[in-house]
mmCIF file of C-alpha atoms in Angstrom:
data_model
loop_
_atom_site.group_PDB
_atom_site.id
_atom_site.type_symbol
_atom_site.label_atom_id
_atom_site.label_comp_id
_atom_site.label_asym_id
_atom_site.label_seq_id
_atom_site.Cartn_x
_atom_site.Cartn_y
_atom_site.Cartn_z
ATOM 1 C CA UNK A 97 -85.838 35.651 -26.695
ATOM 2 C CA UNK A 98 -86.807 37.185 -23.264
ATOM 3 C CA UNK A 99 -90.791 36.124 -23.688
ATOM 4 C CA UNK A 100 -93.701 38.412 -23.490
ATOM 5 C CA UNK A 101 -92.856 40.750 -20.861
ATOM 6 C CA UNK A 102 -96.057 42.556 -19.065
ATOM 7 C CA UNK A 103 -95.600 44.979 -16.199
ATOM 8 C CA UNK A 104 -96.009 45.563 -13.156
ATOM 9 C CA UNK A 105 -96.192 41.857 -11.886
ATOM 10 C CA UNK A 106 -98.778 42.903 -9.045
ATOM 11 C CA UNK A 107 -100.925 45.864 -8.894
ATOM 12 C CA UNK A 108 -102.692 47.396 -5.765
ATOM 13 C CA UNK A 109 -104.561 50.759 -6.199
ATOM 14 C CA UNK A 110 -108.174 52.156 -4.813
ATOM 15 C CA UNK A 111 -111.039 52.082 -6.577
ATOM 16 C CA UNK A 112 -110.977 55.208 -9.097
ATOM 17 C CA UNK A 113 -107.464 55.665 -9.563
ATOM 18 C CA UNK A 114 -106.767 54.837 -13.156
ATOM 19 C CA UNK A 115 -104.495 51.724 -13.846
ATOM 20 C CA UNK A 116 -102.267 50.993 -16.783
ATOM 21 C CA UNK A 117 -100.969 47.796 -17.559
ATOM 22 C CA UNK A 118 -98.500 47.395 -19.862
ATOM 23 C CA UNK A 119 -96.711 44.984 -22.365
ATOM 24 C CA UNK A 120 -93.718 43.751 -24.473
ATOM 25 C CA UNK A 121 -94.613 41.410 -27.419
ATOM 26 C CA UNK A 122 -91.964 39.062 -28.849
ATOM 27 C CA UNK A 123 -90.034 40.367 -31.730
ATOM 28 C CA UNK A 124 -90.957 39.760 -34.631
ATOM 29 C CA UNK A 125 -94.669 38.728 -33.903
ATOM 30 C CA UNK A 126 -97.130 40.832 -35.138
ATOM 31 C CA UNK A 127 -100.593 39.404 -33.205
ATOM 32 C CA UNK A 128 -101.296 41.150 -29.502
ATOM 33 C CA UNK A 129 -103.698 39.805 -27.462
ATOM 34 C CA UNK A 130 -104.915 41.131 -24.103
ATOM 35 C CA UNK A 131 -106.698 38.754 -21.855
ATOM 36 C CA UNK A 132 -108.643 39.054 -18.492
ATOM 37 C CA UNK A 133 -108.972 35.627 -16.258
ATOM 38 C CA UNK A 134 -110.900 34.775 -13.550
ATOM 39 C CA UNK A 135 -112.378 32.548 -11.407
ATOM 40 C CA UNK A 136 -115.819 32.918 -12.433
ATOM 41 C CA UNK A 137 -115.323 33.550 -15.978
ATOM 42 C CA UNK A 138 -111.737 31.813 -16.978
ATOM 43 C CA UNK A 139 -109.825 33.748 -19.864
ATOM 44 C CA UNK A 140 -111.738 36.274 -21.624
ATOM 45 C CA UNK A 141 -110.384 37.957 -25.200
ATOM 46 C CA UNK A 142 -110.458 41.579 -24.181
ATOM 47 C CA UNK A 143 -109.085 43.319 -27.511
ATOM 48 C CA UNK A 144 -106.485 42.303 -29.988
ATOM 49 C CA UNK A 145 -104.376 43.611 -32.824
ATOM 50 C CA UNK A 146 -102.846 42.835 -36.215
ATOM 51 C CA UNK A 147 -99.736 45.059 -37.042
ATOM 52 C CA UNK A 148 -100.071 47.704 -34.364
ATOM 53 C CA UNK A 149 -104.168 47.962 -35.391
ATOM 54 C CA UNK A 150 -107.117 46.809 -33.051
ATOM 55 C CA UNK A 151 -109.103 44.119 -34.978
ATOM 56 C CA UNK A 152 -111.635 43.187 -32.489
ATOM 57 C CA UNK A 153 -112.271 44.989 -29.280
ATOM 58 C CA UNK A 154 -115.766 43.296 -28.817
ATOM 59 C CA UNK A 155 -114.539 41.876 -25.189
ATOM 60 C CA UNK A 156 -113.547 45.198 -23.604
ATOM 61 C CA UNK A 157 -116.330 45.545 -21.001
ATOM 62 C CA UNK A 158 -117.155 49.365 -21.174
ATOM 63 C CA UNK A 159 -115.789 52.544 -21.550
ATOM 64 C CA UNK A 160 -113.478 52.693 -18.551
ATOM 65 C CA UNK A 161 -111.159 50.003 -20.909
ATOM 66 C CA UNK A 162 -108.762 51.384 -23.564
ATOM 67 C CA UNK A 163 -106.301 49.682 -25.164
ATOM 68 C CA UNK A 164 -103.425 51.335 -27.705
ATOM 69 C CA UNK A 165 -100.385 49.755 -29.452
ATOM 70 C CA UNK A 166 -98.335 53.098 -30.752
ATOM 71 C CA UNK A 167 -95.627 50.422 -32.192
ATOM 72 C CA UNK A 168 -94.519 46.654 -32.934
ATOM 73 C CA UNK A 169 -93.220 46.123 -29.522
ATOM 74 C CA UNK A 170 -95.249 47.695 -27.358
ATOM 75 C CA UNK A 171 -99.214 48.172 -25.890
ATOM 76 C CA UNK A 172 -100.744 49.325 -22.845
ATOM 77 C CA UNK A 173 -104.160 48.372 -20.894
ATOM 78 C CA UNK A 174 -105.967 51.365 -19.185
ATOM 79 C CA UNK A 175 -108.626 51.180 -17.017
ATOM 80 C CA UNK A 176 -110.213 54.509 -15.874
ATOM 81 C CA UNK A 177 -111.672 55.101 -13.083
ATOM 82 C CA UNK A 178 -110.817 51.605 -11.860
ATOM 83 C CA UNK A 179 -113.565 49.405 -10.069
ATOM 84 C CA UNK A 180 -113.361 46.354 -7.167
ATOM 85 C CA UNK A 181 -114.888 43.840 -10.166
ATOM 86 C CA UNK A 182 -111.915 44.419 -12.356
ATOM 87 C CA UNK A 183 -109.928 42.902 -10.164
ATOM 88 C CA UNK A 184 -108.316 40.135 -12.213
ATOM 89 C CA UNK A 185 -105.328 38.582 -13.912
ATOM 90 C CA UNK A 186 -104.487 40.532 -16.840
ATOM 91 C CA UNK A 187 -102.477 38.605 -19.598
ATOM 92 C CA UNK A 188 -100.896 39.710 -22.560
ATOM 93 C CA UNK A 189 -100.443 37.314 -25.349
ATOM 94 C CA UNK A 190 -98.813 37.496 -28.831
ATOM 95 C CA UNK A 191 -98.132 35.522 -32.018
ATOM 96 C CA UNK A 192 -97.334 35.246 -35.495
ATOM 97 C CA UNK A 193 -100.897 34.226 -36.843
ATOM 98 C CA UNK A 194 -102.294 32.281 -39.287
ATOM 99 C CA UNK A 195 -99.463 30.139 -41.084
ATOM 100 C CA UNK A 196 -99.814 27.616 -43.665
ATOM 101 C CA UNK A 197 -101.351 24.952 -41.805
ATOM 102 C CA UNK A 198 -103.517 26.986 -39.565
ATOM 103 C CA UNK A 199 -103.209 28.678 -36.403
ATOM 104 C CA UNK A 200 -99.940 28.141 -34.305
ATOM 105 C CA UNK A 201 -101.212 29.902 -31.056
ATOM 106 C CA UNK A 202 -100.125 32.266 -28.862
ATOM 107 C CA UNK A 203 -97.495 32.892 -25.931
ATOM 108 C CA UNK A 204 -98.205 34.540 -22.957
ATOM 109 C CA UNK A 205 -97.010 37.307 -20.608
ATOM 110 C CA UNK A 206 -96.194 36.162 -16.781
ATOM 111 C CA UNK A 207 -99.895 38.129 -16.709
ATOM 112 C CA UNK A 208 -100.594 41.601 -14.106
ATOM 113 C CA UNK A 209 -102.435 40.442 -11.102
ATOM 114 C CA UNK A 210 -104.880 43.150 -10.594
ATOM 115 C CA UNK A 211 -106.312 44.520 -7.159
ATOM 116 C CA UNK A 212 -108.663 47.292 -7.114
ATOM 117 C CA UNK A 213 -109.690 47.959 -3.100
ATOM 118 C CA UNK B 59 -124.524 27.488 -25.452
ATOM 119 C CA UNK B 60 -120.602 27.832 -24.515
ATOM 120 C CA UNK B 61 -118.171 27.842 -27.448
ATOM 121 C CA UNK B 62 -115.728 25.629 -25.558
ATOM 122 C CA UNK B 63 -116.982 23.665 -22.778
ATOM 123 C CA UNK B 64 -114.992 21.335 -20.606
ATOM 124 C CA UNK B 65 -115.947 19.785 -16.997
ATOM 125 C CA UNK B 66 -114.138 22.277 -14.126
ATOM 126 C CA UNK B 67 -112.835 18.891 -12.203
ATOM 127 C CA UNK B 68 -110.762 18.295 -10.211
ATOM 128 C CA UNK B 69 -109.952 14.965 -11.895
ATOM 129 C CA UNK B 70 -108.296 12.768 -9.726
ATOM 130 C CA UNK B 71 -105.864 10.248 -11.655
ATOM 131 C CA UNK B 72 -103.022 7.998 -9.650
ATOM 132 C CA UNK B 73 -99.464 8.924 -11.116
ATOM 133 C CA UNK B 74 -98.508 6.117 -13.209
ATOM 134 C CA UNK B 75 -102.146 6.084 -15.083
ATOM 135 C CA UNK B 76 -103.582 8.112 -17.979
ATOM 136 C CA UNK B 77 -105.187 10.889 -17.643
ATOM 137 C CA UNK B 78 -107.941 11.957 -19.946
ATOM 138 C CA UNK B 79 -109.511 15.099 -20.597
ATOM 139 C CA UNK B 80 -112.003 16.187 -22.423
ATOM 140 C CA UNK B 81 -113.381 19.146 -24.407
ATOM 141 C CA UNK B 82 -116.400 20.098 -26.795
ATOM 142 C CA UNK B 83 -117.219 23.073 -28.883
ATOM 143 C CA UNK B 84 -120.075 24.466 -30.696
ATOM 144 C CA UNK B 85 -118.444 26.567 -33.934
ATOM 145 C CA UNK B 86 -118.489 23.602 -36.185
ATOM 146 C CA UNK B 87 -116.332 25.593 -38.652
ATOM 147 C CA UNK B 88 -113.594 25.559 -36.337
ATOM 148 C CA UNK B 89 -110.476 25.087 -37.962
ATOM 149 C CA UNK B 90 -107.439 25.107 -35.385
ATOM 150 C CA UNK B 91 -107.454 23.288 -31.776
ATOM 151 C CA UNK B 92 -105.266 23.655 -28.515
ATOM 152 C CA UNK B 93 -104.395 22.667 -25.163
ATOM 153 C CA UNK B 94 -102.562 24.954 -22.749
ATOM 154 C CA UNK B 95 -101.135 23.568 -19.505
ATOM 155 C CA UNK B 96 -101.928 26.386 -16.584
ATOM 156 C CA UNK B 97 -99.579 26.284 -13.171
ATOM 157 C CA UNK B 98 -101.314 27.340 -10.355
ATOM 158 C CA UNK B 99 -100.104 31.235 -10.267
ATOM 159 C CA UNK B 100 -98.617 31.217 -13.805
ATOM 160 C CA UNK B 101 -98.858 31.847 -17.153
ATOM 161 C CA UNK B 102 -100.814 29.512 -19.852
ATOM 162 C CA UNK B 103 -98.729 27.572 -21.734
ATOM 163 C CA UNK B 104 -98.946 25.302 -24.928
ATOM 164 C CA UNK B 105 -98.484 21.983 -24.708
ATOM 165 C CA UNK B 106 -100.440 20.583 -28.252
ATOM 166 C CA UNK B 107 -101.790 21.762 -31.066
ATOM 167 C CA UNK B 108 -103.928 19.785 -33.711
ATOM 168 C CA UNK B 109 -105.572 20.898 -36.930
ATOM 169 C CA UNK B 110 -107.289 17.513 -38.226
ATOM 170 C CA UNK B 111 -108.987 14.748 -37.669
ATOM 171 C CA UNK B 112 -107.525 11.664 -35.545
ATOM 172 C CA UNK B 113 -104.882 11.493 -32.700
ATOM 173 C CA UNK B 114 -101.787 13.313 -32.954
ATOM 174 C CA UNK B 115 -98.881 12.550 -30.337
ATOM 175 C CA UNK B 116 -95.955 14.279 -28.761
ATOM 176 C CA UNK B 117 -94.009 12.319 -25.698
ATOM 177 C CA UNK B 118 -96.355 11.479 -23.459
ATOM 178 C CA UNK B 119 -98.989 13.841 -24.171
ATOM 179 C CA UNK B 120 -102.059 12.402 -27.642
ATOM 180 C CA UNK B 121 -104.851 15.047 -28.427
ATOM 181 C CA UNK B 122 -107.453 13.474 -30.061
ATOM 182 C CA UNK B 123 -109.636 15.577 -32.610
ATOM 183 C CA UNK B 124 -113.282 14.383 -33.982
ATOM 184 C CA UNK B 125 -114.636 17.164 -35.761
ATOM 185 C CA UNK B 126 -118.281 15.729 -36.791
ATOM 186 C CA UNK B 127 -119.148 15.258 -32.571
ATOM 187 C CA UNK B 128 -117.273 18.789 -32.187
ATOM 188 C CA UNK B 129 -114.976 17.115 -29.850
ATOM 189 C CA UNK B 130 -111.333 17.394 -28.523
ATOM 190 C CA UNK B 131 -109.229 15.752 -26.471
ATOM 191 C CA UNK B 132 -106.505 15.048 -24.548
ATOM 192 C CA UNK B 133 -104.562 12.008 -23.324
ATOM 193 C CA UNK B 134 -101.352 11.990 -20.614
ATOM 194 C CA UNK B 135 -99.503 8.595 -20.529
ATOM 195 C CA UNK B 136 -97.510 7.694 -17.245
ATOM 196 C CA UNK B 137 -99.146 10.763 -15.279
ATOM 197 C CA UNK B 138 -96.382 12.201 -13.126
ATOM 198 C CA UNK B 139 -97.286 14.667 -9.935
ATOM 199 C CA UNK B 140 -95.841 17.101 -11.967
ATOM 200 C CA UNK B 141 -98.520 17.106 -14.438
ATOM 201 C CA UNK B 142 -101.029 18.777 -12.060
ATOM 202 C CA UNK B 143 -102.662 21.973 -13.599
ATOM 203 C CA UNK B 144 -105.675 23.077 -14.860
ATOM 204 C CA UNK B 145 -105.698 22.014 -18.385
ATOM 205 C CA UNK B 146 -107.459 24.894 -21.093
ATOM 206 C CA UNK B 147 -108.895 23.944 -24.416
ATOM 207 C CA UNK B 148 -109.199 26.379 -26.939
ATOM 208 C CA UNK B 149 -110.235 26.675 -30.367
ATOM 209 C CA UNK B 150 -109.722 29.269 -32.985
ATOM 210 C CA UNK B 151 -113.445 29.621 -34.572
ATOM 211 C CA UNK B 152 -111.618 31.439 -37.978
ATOM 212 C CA UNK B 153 -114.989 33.124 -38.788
ATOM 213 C CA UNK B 154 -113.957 35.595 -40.979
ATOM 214 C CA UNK B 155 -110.162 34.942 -41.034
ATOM 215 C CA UNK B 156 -110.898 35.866 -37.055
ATOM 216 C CA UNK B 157 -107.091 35.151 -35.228
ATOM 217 C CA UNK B 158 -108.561 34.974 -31.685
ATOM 218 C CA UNK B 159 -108.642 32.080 -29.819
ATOM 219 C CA UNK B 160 -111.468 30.692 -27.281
ATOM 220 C CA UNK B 161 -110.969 28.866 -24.223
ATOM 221 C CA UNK B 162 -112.635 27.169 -22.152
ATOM 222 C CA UNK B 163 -112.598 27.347 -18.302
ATOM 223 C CA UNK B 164 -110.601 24.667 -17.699
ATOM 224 C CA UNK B 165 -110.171 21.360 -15.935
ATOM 225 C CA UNK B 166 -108.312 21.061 -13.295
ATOM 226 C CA UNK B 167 -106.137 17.648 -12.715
ATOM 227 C CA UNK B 168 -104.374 16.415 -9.614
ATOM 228 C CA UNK B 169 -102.025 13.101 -9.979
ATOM 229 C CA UNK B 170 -102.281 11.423 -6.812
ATOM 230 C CA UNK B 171 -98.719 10.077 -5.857
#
């Protein structure tokens, strides 16, 4: 299995463009997870989903964040009009849930290093 | 109050000794524990898992779970230089079946060769 794949790697743009982030769950998984970390705050829970359905998008800071899963093995981040403070680390995470004994956790994408200048 | 606290470090542990890191949460209905080993300029990965009380061990790595002092941790045996990271607790609070997991801001450890 190739991993959670998230794309681009690195990410330059000016502040207002719109940016859109974008990830590859693994197969079969059927929990998406996208994460912002930084310095100041460490890894925040922006939105997730269950079966291709946001559960909890509580963490997304405001309006300029949108977040859409159209199938199993795909999702994309948008940020419109992009600011300096969202410059981050964007990972993607997935899993297969609650099992028996509890929660098994996640794995994550190589993350989107976000610069907005 | 943070749900997942842990002291930012650096801890500073000679390689050969153990390391020891700590962790506390507030959600006393939490059900399901991690650590996650972070690589300066990579991904979070997970190195142990533990749902109950008492120590559970894989290799050289023991996470140690007391759920009445809301407290997690973990042990490294034999720390090796390669074992520097910033080490990320996180705890799944399950309030209301919730799947998401809460971490903490991590500690980060350097093995001194």
């Amino acid at each position: 299995d190739a991993g959670v794949i998230q794309s681009p790697r690195h990410e330059v743009t000016e502040m207002g463009q719109e940016v859109t982030l974008r990830c590859k769950p693994i197969s079969g998984h059927d929990y998406l997870f996208w994460y912002r970390q930084t310095m100041m705050r460490g890894l925040e829970l922006l939105i997730y989903f269950n079966n291709n359905v946001p559960i909890d998008d509580s963490g997304m800071p405001e309006d300029r964040f949108s977040a859409k899963m159209p199938n199993a093995s795909f999702s994309t981040l948008k940020i419109q009009p992009s600011e300096p403070r969202d410059s981050a680390v964007y990972f993607c995470a997935s899993s297969t849930g609650t099992g028996r004994l509890g929660y098994y956790g996640y794995t994550f994408g190589s993350g989107t290093r976000l610069t907005v200048v | 109050q943070k749900e997942v606290e842990q002291n930012s470090g650096p801890l500073s542990v000679p390689e050969g000794a153990i390391a020891s890191l700590n962790c506390t949460y507030s959600d006393r209905g939490s059900q399901s524990f991690f650590w996650y080993r972070q690589y300066s300029g990579k991904s979070p990965e997970l190195i142990m898992f533990i749902y109950s009380n008492g120590d559970k061990e894989d290799g050289r790595f023991t996470a140690q779970l007391n759920k009445a002092s809301q407290y997690v941790s973990l042990l490294i045996r034999d720390s090796q230089p390669s074992d520097s990271a910033t080490y990320l607790c996180a705890v799944n609070p399950r309030r209301n079946r919730d799947d998401k997991i809460i971490f903490g801001k991590g500690t980060r450890l350097h093995i001194l060769p």
